[in-house]
CSV table of C-alpha atoms in Angstrom, one decimal:
chain,number,residue,atom,x,y,z
M,135,ASN,CA,162.5,43.2,74.3
M,136,ASN,CA,160.7,46.6,75.0
M,137,GLY,CA,158.6,46.1,72.0
M,138,ALA,CA,156.6,43.2,73.5
M,139,SER,CA,152.9,43.4,72.8
M,140,THR,CA,150.5,43.9,75.7
M,141,SER,CA,147.8,41.4,76.6
M,142,ALA,CA,149.8,38.5,75.1
M,143,ASN,CA,151.4,35.3,76.5
M,144,TYR,CA,155.1,34.6,76.0
M,145,TYR,CA,156.4,31.0,76.4
M,146,PHE,CA,160.0,30.2,77.3
M,147,ARG,CA,161.9,27.2,76.0
M,148,MET,CA,164.9,25.6,77.7
M,149,VAL,CA,168.1,25.1,75.7
M,150,LYS,CA,171.3,23.1,76.4
M,151,SER,CA,174.6,24.7,77.0
M,152,ASP,CA,175.5,24.3,73.4
M,153,GLY,CA,172.3,26.2,72.4
M,154,THR,CA,170.2,23.4,71.1
M,155,ALA,CA,166.6,23.2,72.3
M,156,LEU,CA,165.4,20.4,74.6
M,157,ASP,CA,163.3,18.0,72.6
M,158,SER,CA,160.5,17.8,75.2
M,159,TYR,CA,159.5,18.8,78.8
M,160,ALA,CA,156.3,18.6,80.8
M,161,ARG,CA,156.3,22.2,82.1
M,162,TYR,CA,157.6,25.6,80.9
M,163,PRO,CA,157.3,29.2,82.2
M,164,VAL,CA,154.8,31.6,80.7
M,165,LEU,CA,155.0,35.4,80.8
M,166,ASN,CA,151.9,37.6,80.4
M,167,ILE,CA,152.4,41.2,79.4
M,168,SER,CA,149.6,43.4,80.9
M,169,ALA,CA,149.2,47.1,80.3
M,170,GLY,CA,147.1,47.7,83.4
M,171,ASN,CA,144.0,50.0,83.3
M,172,GLN,CA,143.7,52.3,80.4
M,173,ALA,CA,141.4,55.4,80.6
M,174,PRO,CA,138.4,55.3,78.2
M,175,SER,CA,138.2,57.7,75.3
M,176,VAL,CA,135.3,59.6,73.8
M,177,SER,CA,135.0,60.3,70.1
M,178,SER,CA,132.6,61.3,67.3
M,179,VAL,CA,130.5,63.7,69.5
M,180,VAL,CA,127.7,65.2,67.5
M,181,LEU,CA,124.9,67.6,68.6
M,182,ASN,CA,121.6,67.4,66.7
M,183,GLY,CA,123.2,65.6,63.8
M,184,GLY,CA,125.5,68.6,63.1
M,185,SER,CA,122.5,70.8,62.1
M,186,ALA,CA,121.3,74.1,63.6
M,187,ILE,CA,118.9,73.9,66.5
M,188,THR,CA,115.4,75.1,65.9
M,189,LEU,CA,113.1,75.5,69.0
M,190,THR,CA,109.4,75.0,69.4
M,191,PRO,CA,107.2,78.0,70.6
M,192,ASN,CA,106.2,77.8,74.3
M,193,ALA,CA,107.6,74.2,74.7
M,194,THR,CA,110.7,72.1,75.1
M,195,THR,CA,112.2,70.3,72.1
M,196,SER,CA,114.3,67.1,72.2
M,197,PHE,CA,117.7,67.0,70.6
M,198,ASN,CA,120.2,64.1,70.4
M,199,ILE,CA,123.9,64.0,71.5
M,200,SER,CA,125.6,61.0,69.9
M,201,TYR,CA,129.1,59.8,70.7
M,202,THR,CA,131.3,56.7,71.0
M,203,ILE,CA,133.1,55.4,74.1
M,204,THR,CA,136.2,53.2,73.6
M,205,ASP,CA,138.1,51.3,76.3
M,206,THR,CA,141.1,49.1,75.4
M,207,ASN,CA,140.4,47.1,78.5
M,208,GLY,CA,137.1,46.0,77.0
M,209,CYS,CA,133.5,47.1,77.0
M,210,ALA,CA,133.0,45.5,80.5
M,211,ASP,CA,135.3,48.2,81.9
M,212,ILE,CA,132.9,51.0,80.7
M,213,VAL,CA,130.4,52.2,83.3
M,214,THR,CA,127.7,53.5,81.0
M,215,ASN,CA,125.4,54.8,83.8
M,216,ARG,CA,128.2,57.1,85.0
M,217,ALA,CA,128.7,58.7,81.6
M,218,THR,CA,127.3,62.2,81.3
M,219,SER,CA,126.7,64.7,78.5
M,220,THR,CA,125.6,68.3,78.2
M,221,ALA,CA,124.5,70.8,75.5
M,222,PHE,CA,125.6,74.4,76.1
M,223,ARG,CA,126.3,77.8,74.7
M,224,SER,CA,130.0,78.1,74.2
M,225,GLY,CA,130.3,81.1,76.5
M,226,VAL,CA,129.5,79.0,79.5
M,227,SER,CA,131.8,76.0,78.7
M,228,ALA,CA,133.8,76.6,81.9
M,229,THR,CA,130.8,75.6,84.0
M,230,CYS,CA,128.9,73.3,81.7
M,231,ALA,CA,131.6,71.2,79.9
M,232,VAL,CA,132.7,69.6,83.2
M,233,PRO,CA,131.8,66.5,85.2
M,234,GLY,CA,129.5,68.4,87.5
M,235,PRO,CA,127.9,71.0,85.3
M,236,THR,CA,126.0,74.1,86.5
M,237,THR,CA,122.8,73.7,84.5
M,238,SER,CA,120.6,76.6,83.3
M,239,ASN,CA,117.5,76.6,81.1
M,240,LEU,CA,119.1,79.5,79.3
M,241,ASN,CA,122.4,78.0,78.2
M,242,CYS,CA,123.4,74.6,79.8
M,243,TYR,CA,121.4,71.4,79.5
M,244,LEU,CA,122.1,68.0,81.1
M,245,TYR,CA,121.0,64.9,79.2
M,246,VAL,CA,117.7,63.3,80.4
M,247,THR,CA,117.7,59.9,78.6
M,248,ARG,CA,120.3,57.6,77.2
M,249,ALA,CA,120.3,54.7,74.7
M,250,THR,CA,123.4,52.6,74.1
M,251,SER,CA,124.4,50.0,71.5
M,252,THR,CA,125.8,46.5,72.2
M,253,CYS,CA,129.5,46.3,72.5
M,254,SER,CA,131.5,46.1,69.3
M,255,GLY,CA,135.1,45.1,70.0
M,256,THR,CA,136.1,47.7,72.6
M,257,SER,CA,133.5,50.4,71.8
M,258,ILE,CA,130.0,51.3,72.7
M,259,ASN,CA,127.9,53.9,70.9
M,260,ALA,CA,125.6,56.2,73.0
M,261,THR,CA,122.8,58.5,72.1
M,262,ASP,CA,121.7,61.0,74.8
M,263,THR,CA,118.7,63.3,74.6
M,264,VAL,CA,118.4,66.8,76.0
M,265,GLN,CA,115.2,68.9,76.1
M,266,ILE,CA,115.8,72.5,75.4
M,267,TYR,CA,113.3,75.3,76.3
M,268,TYR,CA,111.9,77.7,73.8
M,269,PHE,CA,113.7,80.7,75.5
M,270,ALA,CA,117.2,79.2,75.4
M,271,GLN,CA,119.8,81.8,74.2
M,272,ALA,CA,120.1,82.0,70.4
M,273,THR,CA,123.6,82.3,68.7
M,274,ASP,CA,122.7,83.1,65.1
M,275,ALA,CA,123.6,86.4,63.5
M,276,SER,CA,120.6,88.3,64.8
M,277,SER,CA,121.0,87.2,68.4
M,278,SER,CA,122.7,88.8,71.4
M,279,PHE,CA,125.4,86.0,71.4
M,280,ALA,CA,126.3,86.0,67.7
M,281,SER,CA,130.0,85.2,68.5
M,282,ASP,CA,129.0,82.1,70.4
M,283,HIS,CA,127.8,78.7,69.3
M,284,TRP,CA,126.1,75.6,70.9
M,285,THR,CA,128.3,72.5,71.6
M,286,ALA,CA,127.9,69.1,73.2
M,287,TYR,CA,130.2,67.6,75.8
M,288,ALA,CA,130.4,63.9,76.6
M,289,LEU,CA,132.3,62.3,79.5
M,290,ALA,CA,133.0,58.5,80.0
M,291,VAL,CA,134.0,56.7,83.2
M,292,ASP,CA,135.5,53.2,83.7
M,293,ALA,CA,135.5,50.8,86.6
M,294,ALA,CA,138.7,52.3,88.0
M,295,ASN,CA,137.2,55.8,87.9
M,296,ALA,CA,139.5,56.8,85.0
M,297,THR,CA,137.7,59.3,82.6
M,298,GLY,CA,137.9,60.6,79.1
M,299,SER,CA,135.9,63.3,77.4
M,300,ALA,CA,135.4,65.2,74.1
M,301,THR,CA,133.3,68.0,72.6
M,302,SER,CA,131.3,68.2,69.4
M,303,SER,CA,131.6,70.6,66.5
M,304,ALA,CA,129.7,73.8,66.9
M,305,VAL,CA,126.1,74.4,65.7
M,306,GLU,CA,123.9,77.5,65.9
M,307,LEU,CA,120.7,77.8,68.0
M,308,ASN,CA,118.3,79.8,65.9
M,309,THR,CA,116.4,82.9,67.0
M,310,LEU,CA,112.7,82.0,67.6
M,311,LEU,CA,110.3,84.9,67.1
M,312,ALA,CA,106.9,83.8,68.5
M,313,ILE,CA,104.1,85.1,70.7
M,314,ASP,CA,101.3,83.3,72.6
M,315,VAL,CA,98.0,85.1,72.7
M,316,THR,CA,95.9,83.4,75.4
M,317,THR,CA,92.8,85.6,74.9
M,318,SER,CA,90.9,84.3,71.9
M,319,SER,CA,88.3,87.2,71.6
M,320,ILE,CA,87.5,90.6,73.1
M,321,ASN,CA,83.9,91.5,74.1
M,322,TYR,CA,83.3,95.2,74.1
M,323,GLY,CA,79.8,94.7,75.4
M,324,THR,CA,76.9,96.8,74.2
M,325,LEU,CA,77.6,100.3,72.8
M,326,ASN,CA,75.1,102.8,71.5
M,327,PRO,CA,76.0,104.8,68.4
M,328,SER,CA,78.4,107.8,69.0
M,329,THR,CA,79.4,106.5,72.5
M,330,ASP,CA,82.5,104.7,73.8
M,331,THR,CA,83.2,102.1,76.5
M,332,GLY,CA,84.5,104.8,78.9
M,333,ALA,CA,86.5,103.4,81.8
M,334,THR,CA,85.5,99.8,81.0
M,335,ASN,CA,88.5,98.1,79.5
M,336,GLN,CA,89.1,94.6,78.1
M,337,THR,CA,92.3,92.7,78.7
M,338,ALA,CA,94.1,90.5,76.1
M,339,THR,CA,97.1,88.5,77.5
M,340,THR,CA,100.1,88.1,75.2
M,341,THR,CA,103.3,86.4,76.2
M,342,ASN,CA,106.7,85.9,74.5
M,343,ALA,CA,106.8,82.3,73.3
M,344,GLY,CA,110.3,82.5,71.8
M,345,ASN,CA,113.8,83.6,72.6
M,346,SER,CA,113.8,86.9,70.9
M,347,SER,CA,113.6,90.2,72.8
M,348,THR,CA,112.0,92.0,69.8
M,349,THR,CA,109.6,94.8,71.0
M,350,LEU,CA,106.0,93.7,70.7
M,351,GLN,CA,103.9,95.7,68.3
M,352,LEU,CA,100.1,95.7,68.4
M,353,SER,CA,97.6,96.7,65.7
M,354,SER,CA,94.0,96.3,64.8
M,355,PHE,CA,93.3,94.9,61.4
M,356,GLN,CA,89.5,94.6,61.2
M,357,THR,CA,86.6,97.1,61.3
M,358,LEU,CA,83.8,96.0,63.7
M,359,LYS,CA,80.4,96.1,62.2
M,360,THR,CA,76.9,95.4,63.3
M,361,GLY,CA,74.0,96.3,61.0
M,362,SER,CA,74.6,99.8,59.7
M,363,ASN,CA,76.9,100.7,62.6
M,364,THR,CA,80.7,100.3,62.4
M,365,ILE,CA,83.7,100.9,64.6
M,366,SER,CA,86.8,101.6,62.5
M,367,THR,CA,90.2,100.3,63.5
M,368,SER,CA,91.3,103.9,64.3
M,369,SER,CA,88.6,104.0,67.0
M,370,GLN,CA,89.9,101.0,68.9
M,371,ARG,CA,92.5,102.1,71.4
M,372,TYR,CA,94.9,99.8,73.2
M,373,SER,CA,97.9,100.0,75.5
M,374,THR,CA,100.4,97.6,76.9
M,375,SER,CA,99.9,98.8,80.5
């Protein structure tokens, strides 16, 4: 019978030549149907809970990749420490959604930590964490990669080195417009009325703390005043070089 179930025992009974069963016997043959090793499967892959990714200025931000690994041979066959996951911009899927990814702080991140559930039947739930830098490439409508998205990839491995993988639905990585001004104040020194600082310049350091390439625009918004003397905003000159 080709419809016999796997992982089941089948017992044989002896019959007489006329077709009647023997009433009793001490031993009888047993047939066990085994399916052999089955590759694990990955399902329910989700990046950041399915929500858009919002970064933190001048820092890394942690985001979760959750997924389920199922192996019909049982949980003991799943080698959880050989599983892997990545979060990536869809344009680099050929080099990031693979067992040995080419990582990049711009567009391809490998997981850094993992938490797993206890086995339930033949499945284990996993939650991996990736830490994405503030300058990772955005994919929203105002970005340079508006036709791309960010996706997660998860790969499972069993004891026989069989593998299974899946990817998540797409989410956007938002543009982050932020600057970091590391100079808290500018000291012009002592100036007499109707004079200027001449060749003595002060430097204020400003860096891009986001992932937007928007041109930096500088302006002065406060008139300097001491006693009856003032320096208007139009008399404060600045340059980016």
